[in-house]
Short mmCIF file of C-alpha atoms and ligand atoms in Angstrom, two decimals:
data_model
loop_
_atom_site.label_atom_id
_atom_site.label_comp_id
_atom_site.label_asym_id
_atom_site.label_seq_id
_atom_site.Cartn_x
_atom_site.Cartn_y
_atom_site.Cartn_z
CA MET A 1 145.20 44.14 139.45
CA LEU A 2 141.62 44.25 139.97
CA GLU A 3 139.75 45.32 136.61
CA VAL A 4 136.93 47.54 137.62
CA PRO A 5 134.38 47.20 135.01
CA THR A 6 133.34 50.77 133.64
CA VAL A 7 129.98 51.06 132.52
CA PRO A 8 129.59 53.60 129.57
CA SER A 9 127.70 56.32 130.68
CA ALA A 10 124.59 57.34 128.56
CA PRO A 11 124.85 60.77 127.15
CA VAL A 12 123.71 63.23 129.86
CA THR A 13 121.07 65.99 128.71
CA PRO A 14 122.29 68.86 130.81
CA GLN A 15 119.99 70.05 133.41
CA PRO A 16 118.02 73.14 132.33
CA PRO A 17 118.73 76.25 134.04
CA ALA A 18 116.50 77.17 137.03
CA GLU A 19 115.35 80.27 135.44
CA ALA A 20 114.17 77.97 132.09
CA VAL A 21 110.48 78.18 131.35
CA ALA A 22 109.31 74.51 131.77
CA PRO A 23 105.98 75.05 129.73
CA LEU A 24 108.10 76.61 127.00
CA MET A 25 110.27 73.61 126.96
CA ARG A 26 107.14 71.32 126.96
CA GLY A 27 105.29 73.30 124.19
CA LEU A 28 108.55 73.34 122.05
CA ASP A 29 109.01 69.43 122.79
CA VAL A 30 105.21 69.13 121.46
CA LEU A 31 106.12 71.08 118.17
CA ARG A 32 109.11 68.90 117.53
CA ARG A 33 107.60 65.69 117.80
CA LEU A 34 104.80 66.98 115.52
CA THR A 35 107.47 67.88 112.97
CA GLU A 36 109.19 64.47 113.23
CA ALA A 37 105.84 62.68 112.90
CA ASP A 38 105.61 64.94 109.46
CA GLY A 39 103.04 67.19 110.91
CA THR A 40 100.03 64.85 112.76
CA LEU A 41 100.05 62.86 115.77
CA ALA A 42 97.05 61.57 118.02
CA LEU A 43 97.09 63.32 121.42
CA ALA A 44 97.62 59.96 123.09
CA ASP A 45 100.73 59.45 120.82
CA LEU A 46 101.94 62.98 121.68
CA ALA A 47 101.47 62.33 125.39
CA ARG A 48 103.58 58.94 124.90
CA ALA A 49 106.14 60.47 122.80
CA THR A 50 106.78 63.41 125.10
CA GLY A 51 106.11 61.59 128.38
CA LEU A 52 103.65 64.39 129.25
CA ALA A 53 100.58 63.95 130.90
CA ARG A 54 97.33 63.58 128.60
CA SER A 55 95.77 66.84 130.52
CA THR A 56 99.08 68.69 129.82
CA VAL A 57 99.44 67.84 126.17
CA ASP A 58 95.65 68.86 125.81
CA ARG A 59 96.33 72.12 127.30
CA ILE A 60 99.61 72.88 125.40
CA CYS A 61 97.48 71.96 122.08
CA ALA A 62 94.99 74.01 123.12
CA THR A 63 97.40 76.96 123.53
CA LEU A 64 98.96 76.33 120.19
CA ALA A 65 95.46 76.03 118.56
CA HIS A 66 94.55 79.37 119.81
CA LEU A 67 97.69 81.02 118.19
CA GLY A 68 96.53 79.05 115.04
CA PHE A 69 100.02 77.02 115.04
CA VAL A 70 98.35 73.81 115.50
CA ARG A 71 94.84 72.35 114.44
CA LEU A 72 92.70 70.06 116.43
CA ASP A 73 90.84 67.50 114.67
CA GLY A 74 88.99 64.96 116.62
CA ARG A 75 91.97 62.83 118.44
CA ASP A 76 94.70 64.50 116.31
CA ALA A 77 96.86 67.55 116.54
CA ALA A 78 98.13 68.85 113.08
CA LEU A 79 100.51 71.54 112.45
CA ALA A 80 99.05 74.71 110.83
CA PRO A 81 100.32 77.09 108.10
CA PRO A 82 100.55 79.92 110.57
CA LEU A 83 103.17 78.16 112.53
CA MET A 84 105.37 78.76 109.24
CA ALA A 85 105.87 82.32 110.47
CA VAL A 86 108.49 80.99 113.17
CA ALA A 87 110.23 79.12 110.14
CA ASP A 88 109.96 82.35 108.12
CA ALA A 89 111.53 84.71 110.83
CA CYS A 90 114.59 82.04 111.12
CA LEU A 91 114.79 81.60 107.37
CA ASP A 92 114.79 85.39 107.07
CA ALA A 93 117.27 86.19 109.88
CA LEU A 94 119.73 83.48 108.13
CA ARG A 95 120.21 85.76 105.29
CA VAL A 96 120.71 82.76 102.92
CA PRO A 97 117.43 81.51 101.01
CA GLY A 98 116.49 85.22 100.57
CA PRO A 99 119.34 86.53 98.77
CA LEU A 100 120.73 83.12 97.34
CA GLY A 101 117.32 81.33 96.69
CA PRO A 102 116.84 82.72 93.22
CA LEU A 103 120.29 82.11 92.33
CA ALA A 104 120.19 78.38 93.15
CA ASP A 105 116.80 78.37 91.08
CA ARG A 106 118.79 79.50 88.20
CA LEU A 107 121.36 77.18 88.64
CA ALA A 108 118.82 74.43 88.82
CA ASP A 109 117.29 75.49 85.57
CA GLU A 110 120.89 75.88 83.55
CA LEU A 111 121.75 72.28 84.93
CA ASP A 112 118.40 70.48 84.92
CA GLU A 113 119.41 69.12 88.03
CA SER A 114 118.13 69.48 91.54
CA VAL A 115 120.06 71.92 93.55
CA SER A 116 119.99 72.86 97.57
CA LEU A 117 121.34 75.27 99.99
CA ALA A 118 122.23 74.11 103.35
CA VAL A 119 123.84 75.61 106.49
CA PRO A 120 125.68 73.97 109.54
CA ASP A 121 123.42 73.08 112.83
CA GLY A 122 125.28 71.69 115.33
CA THR A 123 126.38 68.14 114.48
CA ASP A 124 123.83 68.26 111.54
CA ILE A 125 123.50 70.10 108.41
CA ARG A 126 119.90 71.77 107.85
CA PHE A 127 118.25 72.55 104.33
CA VAL A 128 117.24 76.27 103.68
CA HIS A 129 116.42 75.97 100.08
CA GLN A 130 115.27 73.29 97.90
CA VAL A 131 114.71 72.96 93.94
CA LEU A 132 113.57 69.87 92.92
CA ARG A 133 114.22 68.73 89.16
CA ARG A 134 113.73 64.93 88.60
CA ARG A 135 110.78 63.95 89.96
CA ALA A 136 112.07 60.32 89.69
CA LEU A 137 114.59 61.00 92.37
CA SER A 138 113.97 58.39 95.04
CA ILE A 139 114.47 60.86 97.95
CA SER A 140 114.23 64.33 98.39
CA PHE A 141 114.53 66.62 101.20
CA ARG A 142 112.48 69.39 102.41
CA VAL A 143 113.32 72.95 103.68
CA GLY A 144 113.91 72.42 107.28
CA ASP A 145 115.13 68.75 107.22
CA ALA A 146 118.40 67.96 108.83
CA LEU A 147 121.08 65.33 107.87
CA PRO A 148 123.92 64.25 110.08
CA MET A 149 127.30 66.27 109.26
CA HIS A 150 129.25 63.29 108.35
CA GLY A 151 127.03 61.74 105.82
CA CYS A 152 126.18 64.21 103.01
CA ALA A 153 128.24 66.44 100.68
CA PRO A 154 127.57 70.05 102.43
CA GLY A 155 128.34 68.27 105.73
CA LEU A 156 131.73 67.55 104.38
CA VAL A 157 132.14 70.86 103.10
CA PHE A 158 131.56 72.48 106.86
CA ARG A 159 133.35 69.73 108.83
CA ASP A 160 136.49 69.51 106.88
CA GLY A 161 136.59 72.96 105.64
CA LEU A 162 136.56 71.58 101.89
CA PRO A 163 136.44 73.42 98.86
CA LEU A 164 134.42 70.70 97.21
CA ALA A 165 132.76 67.60 98.43
CA VAL A 166 131.13 64.58 96.88
CA ASP A 167 128.34 62.47 98.28
CA ASP A 168 128.56 59.25 96.28
CA GLN A 169 125.31 57.35 97.45
CA LEU A 170 126.06 58.32 101.11
CA VAL A 171 122.59 59.18 101.79
CA GLU A 172 120.84 56.81 99.51
CA PRO A 173 121.48 54.23 96.68
CA GLY A 174 121.66 56.01 93.43
CA LEU A 175 121.89 59.67 94.82
CA VAL A 176 124.85 61.43 94.15
CA ALA A 177 125.80 64.99 94.98
CA VAL A 178 128.31 67.79 94.71
CA ALA A 179 128.69 70.63 97.27
CA VAL A 180 130.74 73.64 97.39
CA PRO A 181 130.95 76.31 100.22
CA VAL A 182 129.46 79.82 99.59
CA ARG A 183 131.46 82.78 101.76
CA GLY A 184 130.09 86.03 103.16
CA PRO A 185 131.94 89.07 103.03
CA ASP A 186 134.36 88.34 106.13
CA GLY A 187 135.35 85.01 104.39
CA SER A 188 133.46 82.82 106.73
CA VAL A 189 131.35 79.78 105.09
CA VAL A 190 127.70 80.82 105.21
CA CYS A 191 126.14 77.95 103.38
CA ALA A 192 126.85 75.26 100.74
CA VAL A 193 125.14 74.88 97.60
CA SER A 194 124.79 71.35 96.37
CA VAL A 195 123.86 70.04 92.92
CA VAL A 196 121.96 66.84 93.49
CA SER A 197 121.54 63.98 90.68
CA HIS A 198 121.25 60.54 90.01
CA THR A 199 123.72 57.73 89.22
CA SER A 200 121.56 57.04 86.13
CA ARG A 201 122.54 60.55 84.71
CA HIS A 202 125.96 61.04 86.46
CA ALA A 203 128.49 59.18 87.99
CA ALA A 204 129.58 60.86 91.41
CA GLY A 205 133.24 61.78 90.07
CA GLU A 206 131.73 62.89 86.66
CA LEU A 207 129.06 64.98 88.21
CA ALA A 208 131.60 67.15 89.91
CA GLU A 209 133.27 67.69 86.42
CA ALA A 210 130.02 68.22 84.44
CA VAL A 211 128.91 70.78 86.75
CA ARG A 212 131.98 72.45 87.70
CA GLU A 213 131.84 75.72 85.60
CA PRO A 214 128.22 76.70 86.15
CA LEU A 215 128.39 75.98 89.76
CA GLU A 216 131.56 78.15 90.16
CA ALA A 217 129.76 80.85 88.24
CA CYS A 218 126.89 80.60 90.70
CA VAL A 219 129.01 80.71 93.94
CA ARG A 220 130.61 83.73 92.29
CA SER A 221 127.27 85.49 91.84
CA MET A 222 126.39 84.22 95.39
CA GLU A 223 129.01 85.90 97.05
CA SER A 224 128.82 89.09 95.14
CA VAL A 225 125.06 89.20 96.24
CA LEU A 226 126.11 88.53 99.69
CA GLY A 227 128.91 91.40 99.69
CA THR A 228 125.76 93.85 99.06
CA TYR A 229 122.80 92.31 100.60
CA ALA A 230 123.16 93.45 104.45
CA SER A 231 123.52 97.08 103.52
CA GLY A 232 120.26 97.00 101.58
CA LEU A 233 118.14 95.89 104.41
CA ARG A 234 115.96 98.39 106.00
CA PRO A 235 113.85 97.23 109.08
CA GLY A 236 110.32 97.13 108.29
CA PRO A 237 107.21 96.42 110.24
CA ARG A 238 107.57 92.99 111.98
CA ALA A 239 105.36 89.97 110.96
CA SER A 240 103.98 89.07 114.39
CA ILE A 241 103.11 85.78 115.02
CA ALA A 242 99.64 84.98 116.15
CA ASP A 243 98.12 88.15 114.59
CA GLY A 244 94.56 88.79 116.20
CA ALA A 245 95.11 86.10 118.88
CA ASP A 246 95.01 87.45 122.45
CA ILE A 247 98.14 85.93 123.97
CA GLY A 248 96.55 86.76 127.49
CA ARG A 249 93.73 84.30 126.97
CA VAL A 250 95.40 81.13 126.20
CA PRO A 251 95.53 78.17 128.56
CA ILE A 252 99.45 78.73 129.01
CA VAL A 253 100.49 81.89 128.52
CA SER A 254 104.20 81.60 129.03
CA LEU A 255 104.06 79.22 126.26
CA ALA A 256 102.57 81.90 123.78
CA ARG A 257 104.71 84.65 125.14
CA GLY A 258 107.86 82.48 124.67
CA LEU A 259 107.03 81.71 121.02
CA HIS A 260 106.41 85.27 120.49
CA VAL A 261 110.13 85.71 120.95
CA LEU A 262 111.17 84.04 118.12
CA THR A 263 109.46 86.13 115.47
CA ALA A 264 111.41 89.09 116.81
CA PHE A 265 114.20 88.33 114.39
CA ASP A 266 114.09 89.07 110.53
CA ALA A 267 116.72 89.81 108.02
CA ALA A 268 117.25 93.33 109.18
CA ARG A 269 117.37 92.14 112.63
CA PRO A 270 119.31 88.89 112.45
CA ALA A 271 120.92 89.71 116.05
CA LEU A 272 119.10 91.49 118.88
CA THR A 273 119.94 92.36 122.44
CA LEU A 274 117.39 91.45 125.20
CA THR A 275 116.38 95.18 125.63
CA GLU A 276 115.36 95.06 121.69
CA ILE A 277 113.56 91.92 122.01
CA ALA A 278 111.76 92.97 124.95
CA GLU A 279 110.72 96.24 123.04
CA ALA A 280 109.75 94.33 119.73
CA THR A 281 107.62 91.75 121.49
CA GLY A 282 106.15 93.98 124.12
CA LEU A 283 107.10 91.64 126.68
CA ALA A 284 108.68 92.58 129.98
CA ARG A 285 112.34 92.29 130.21
CA ALA A 286 112.36 89.52 132.79
CA THR A 287 109.78 87.35 130.60
CA ALA A 288 111.78 87.80 127.46
CA ARG A 289 115.16 87.02 129.42
CA ARG A 290 113.66 83.80 130.44
CA ALA A 291 112.38 82.58 127.22
CA LEU A 292 115.70 83.35 125.88
CA ILE A 293 117.62 81.20 128.56
CA THR A 294 115.13 78.45 127.52
CA TYR A 295 115.96 78.73 124.04
CA GLU A 296 119.71 78.84 124.72
CA HIS A 297 119.55 75.77 126.64
CA LEU A 298 117.60 74.24 124.00
CA GLY A 299 120.13 75.16 121.20
CA TYR A 300 117.43 77.48 119.45
CA VAL A 301 119.26 80.54 120.17
CA THR A 302 122.89 81.53 120.56
CA ARG A 303 124.27 84.41 122.55
CA ASP A 304 127.48 86.30 121.58
CA ASP A 305 127.87 88.97 124.09
CA ARG A 306 124.69 90.59 124.34
CA ALA A 307 123.41 89.76 120.99
CA TYR A 308 121.03 86.72 120.62
CA ARG A 309 120.76 84.97 117.33
CA LEU A 310 118.25 82.17 116.07
CA THR A 311 119.92 79.11 115.28
CA PRO A 312 118.68 76.87 112.09
CA ARG A 313 117.39 74.32 114.63
CA VAL A 314 114.06 76.63 114.92
CA LEU A 315 113.41 75.12 111.65
CA ALA A 316 112.73 71.77 113.39
CA LEU A 317 109.64 73.58 114.90
CA GLY A 318 107.36 72.72 112.04
CA CYS A 319 109.09 73.93 108.74
CA ALA A 320 109.66 70.69 106.71
CA PRO A 321 106.03 69.37 107.14
CA LEU A 322 104.64 72.52 106.67
CA SER A 323 107.03 73.69 103.57
CA ARG A 324 105.82 70.79 101.11
CA THR A 325 102.47 71.48 100.57
CA THR A 326 100.01 72.66 97.84
CA LEU A 327 97.23 75.30 97.56
CA PRO A 328 94.36 72.76 97.65
CA ARG A 329 95.99 71.37 100.98
CA ILE A 330 96.31 74.44 102.39
CA ALA A 331 92.81 75.52 101.48
CA GLY A 332 91.13 72.25 102.74
CA PRO A 333 90.13 73.31 106.53
CA HIS A 334 89.03 76.62 105.15
CA LEU A 335 86.85 75.04 102.41
CA ALA A 336 85.43 72.63 105.03
CA ALA A 337 84.63 75.74 107.19
CA LEU A 338 82.90 77.61 104.77
CA SER A 339 81.05 74.77 103.21
CA GLU A 340 79.50 74.19 106.70
CA ARG A 341 78.73 77.94 107.27
CA LEU A 342 76.95 78.13 104.02
CA GLY A 343 75.68 74.91 103.93
CA GLU A 344 76.50 74.42 100.18
CA SER A 345 79.30 73.12 98.04
CA VAL A 346 82.49 75.31 97.75
CA GLY A 347 85.53 74.55 95.73
CA LEU A 348 88.76 75.85 94.23
CA SER A 349 89.62 76.17 90.51
CA VAL A 350 92.57 77.06 88.47
CA PRO A 351 93.09 77.91 84.77
CA ASP A 352 93.50 75.21 82.55
CA GLY A 353 93.55 76.59 78.71
CA ASP A 354 90.02 78.06 77.92
CA HIS A 355 88.95 75.49 80.91
CA VAL A 356 89.03 75.92 84.63
CA ARG A 357 90.07 72.87 86.63
CA CYS A 358 88.65 72.09 90.00
CA THR A 359 91.44 71.43 92.59
CA ALA A 360 89.48 71.03 95.63
CA ARG A 361 85.82 70.88 96.60
CA VAL A 362 83.73 70.17 99.92
CA THR A 363 80.15 69.32 99.37
CA PRO A 364 77.68 68.81 102.04
CA ARG A 365 75.91 65.51 102.13
CA ARG A 366 72.36 65.99 101.09
CA VAL A 367 69.69 64.46 98.53
CA MET A 368 70.37 66.80 95.81
CA SER A 369 73.88 67.82 95.56
CA VAL A 370 76.26 69.49 93.33
CA ASP A 371 78.32 66.86 91.77
CA ILE A 372 81.71 68.31 90.54
CA GLY A 373 84.66 66.46 90.98
CA VAL A 374 88.13 67.18 92.14
CA GLY A 375 89.82 67.36 88.73
CA SER A 376 86.79 68.02 86.40
CA ARG A 377 87.51 70.53 83.73
CA LEU A 378 84.75 72.80 82.75
CA PRO A 379 84.54 75.76 80.04
CA ALA A 380 85.69 78.91 81.54
CA ALA A 381 82.48 80.74 80.26
CA ASP A 382 80.19 78.33 82.01
CA THR A 383 81.27 79.12 85.52
CA ALA A 384 81.94 82.03 88.05
CA ALA A 385 85.39 80.97 88.88
CA GLY A 386 85.93 80.57 85.00
CA LEU A 387 84.78 84.06 84.39
CA LEU A 388 87.04 85.40 87.27
CA LEU A 389 90.19 83.47 86.18
CA ARG A 390 89.58 84.66 82.64
CA ASP A 391 88.47 88.13 83.12
CA GLY A 392 90.14 89.11 86.36
CA GLY A 393 88.35 91.03 88.73
CA GLU A 394 87.19 90.88 92.67
CA ARG A 395 83.80 88.96 91.95
CA ALA A 396 81.94 86.91 89.52
CA ALA A 397 78.69 85.24 89.37
CA ALA A 398 77.27 82.96 86.68
CA ASP A 399 74.21 80.74 86.05
CA GLY A 400 75.79 77.27 85.41
CA PRO A 401 78.00 75.06 84.97
CA GLU A 402 74.44 73.31 84.37
CA ALA A 403 70.83 74.63 83.96
CA GLY A 404 69.34 75.27 87.36
CA LEU A 405 72.83 76.14 89.05
CA ARG A 406 74.25 79.45 90.13
CA SER A 407 77.82 80.14 90.99
CA VAL A 408 79.54 82.95 92.58
CA ALA A 409 83.50 83.16 92.95
CA VAL A 410 86.34 85.49 94.39
CA PRO A 411 89.99 85.36 93.92
CA VAL A 412 92.78 83.94 96.10
CA ARG A 413 95.83 86.09 95.51
CA ASP A 414 99.62 84.96 95.96
CA ARG A 415 102.14 87.27 98.04
CA ALA A 416 102.41 89.19 94.60
CA GLY A 417 98.71 89.87 94.07
CA ARG A 418 98.36 87.55 91.25
CA MET A 419 95.28 85.58 91.14
CA VAL A 420 96.26 81.93 91.56
CA SER A 421 92.73 80.16 92.13
CA ALA A 422 89.34 81.03 92.31
CA LEU A 423 86.99 80.22 95.43
CA ASP A 424 83.41 79.48 94.64
CA VAL A 425 80.29 78.42 95.85
CA THR A 426 78.04 76.57 93.60
CA ALA A 427 74.29 75.74 94.37
CA HIS A 428 70.95 75.31 93.00
CA GLN A 429 69.69 78.71 91.65
CA GLY A 430 67.54 80.48 94.28
CA ARG A 431 69.02 78.84 97.37
CA GLY A 432 71.13 82.12 98.36
CA ASP A 433 72.02 85.57 97.90
CA ASP A 434 74.91 86.38 95.61
CA GLY A 435 75.97 89.50 97.95
CA ALA A 436 75.90 87.32 101.20
CA TRP A 437 77.69 84.42 99.30
CA ALA A 438 80.35 86.60 98.23
CA ALA A 439 81.10 88.25 101.63
CA ALA A 440 81.56 84.88 102.96
CA LEU A 441 83.87 83.51 100.19
CA THR A 442 85.94 86.83 100.50
CA GLU A 443 86.61 86.16 104.15
CA SER A 444 87.56 82.54 103.45
CA ALA A 445 89.44 83.53 100.38
CA GLN A 446 91.47 86.25 102.90
CA ARG A 447 92.29 83.19 105.36
CA ILE A 448 93.62 81.04 102.75
CA ALA A 449 95.64 83.55 101.14
CA ALA A 450 97.08 84.33 104.39
CA ASP A 451 98.20 80.91 104.84
CA LEU A 452 99.49 80.56 101.34
CA HIS A 453 101.41 84.14 101.94
CA VAL A 454 103.28 82.51 105.13
CA THR A 455 103.84 79.33 103.71
CA SER A 456 105.24 80.72 100.37
CA ARG A 457 107.80 83.04 101.67
CA PHE A 458 110.80 80.97 101.20
CA VAL A 459 109.24 77.94 99.49
CA SER A 460 107.14 77.70 96.45
CA VAL A 461 103.69 76.42 97.08
CA PRO A 462 102.28 74.59 93.77
CA ALA A 463 98.65 76.26 92.94
CA HIS A 464 97.35 72.66 92.22
C1 PHB B 1 119.81 66.99 98.59
O1 PHB B 1 119.68 68.44 98.61
O2 PHB B 1 118.75 66.56 98.45
C2 PHB B 1 120.90 66.64 98.80
C3 PHB B 1 122.25 67.53 99.17
C4 PHB B 1 123.43 66.94 99.28
C5 PHB B 1 123.42 65.92 99.81
C6 PHB B 1 122.32 64.78 99.53
C7 PHB B 1 120.93 65.52 99.33
O3 PHB B 1 124.67 65.14 99.86
#
């Protein structure tokens, strides 16, 4: 008999439905590529990676920049903190890191090991909470990162329905992990909690034994919290994306409108009907419907009868690169803009005993310039930032840190309203007016705080 050679067929990407919104699909592709590139790509590389025309990439990025989701810096596009609102909506609606994150943190403290929470995401698992303990660990995943289901402990828990799975260096030589399921009130597995260690501390088999009791107690607390969490939720005002951005004026309106749909979801509203989404976003029903068809096709949304839900894949839109950051990195672009605006040296400081330490500084180039290096320590009494961090308040001014210098500082506050840092301008005396400086500083401090707040909703952001 004649053998007909068969060519293995390449995996086919299903054709998008006719009603899918092509500009939204392209914009999502750009965000996903930027995320995979750890947050930054040259526009030309973005065009190559997506196969889109350079002019299309430019228009997409201009739209994303208008929404504050991307920063354009010369030839590069970089993901920007406001995009974290999309990941926040997803993390909130998952109802996992919100209620269970603090319990994972406690377990990490108790065991002095890293602990993570992961959820299933198609053929992957995705991390939704990470507590990093041992800095020497050669690998660490971020919130939003995915691993193939078959290659990690939480994946084995989900895939094989195991009560406990061990990762004996599946992911990385030296890395060992134990994962167990956490069940919701209806008995279904909601997430897996993993304890992650290193073979220098524990062999894989021994890790399970060493952590069993605290881990089991933690899962019991988690399941008990899940039993009551949902009933305590009250829908509050929605955190809208693109606050202040006029969606009607961006180059690609359908992309901006489509992205808006994602932030209709939150913990109190994890499943929404089309009507509810249209109401929440102010979009026409037909517009919201086509965006949802697009998301469903791409796996960012699932539909169960009439209710739509976000999938963890939404975290592939920026979460991992944006989630591991620090306050000085968040503040960087704002410091540059402020320094440019005032023409003076501006910086960020944190308390350090009875001193303050400079953690970021942008100084304009000129003949005579203020020279305070990042990392330098100054007595708190000698600078406006020091006085403010020591004494509290909304504003401080000081002559110093050297004769002939003047500094003015305002606070940068975290989500809980605590002063985590002080933003200052420091210049030669007589060059500026305290009041005008304070006003400009306050505006910048509010922008920095807004970026800090959206970033730190589900991840911890170090102040330095
Ligand atoms: C992690 O949280 O880094 C982790 C968890 C489970 C694994 C591997 C890594 O199997």
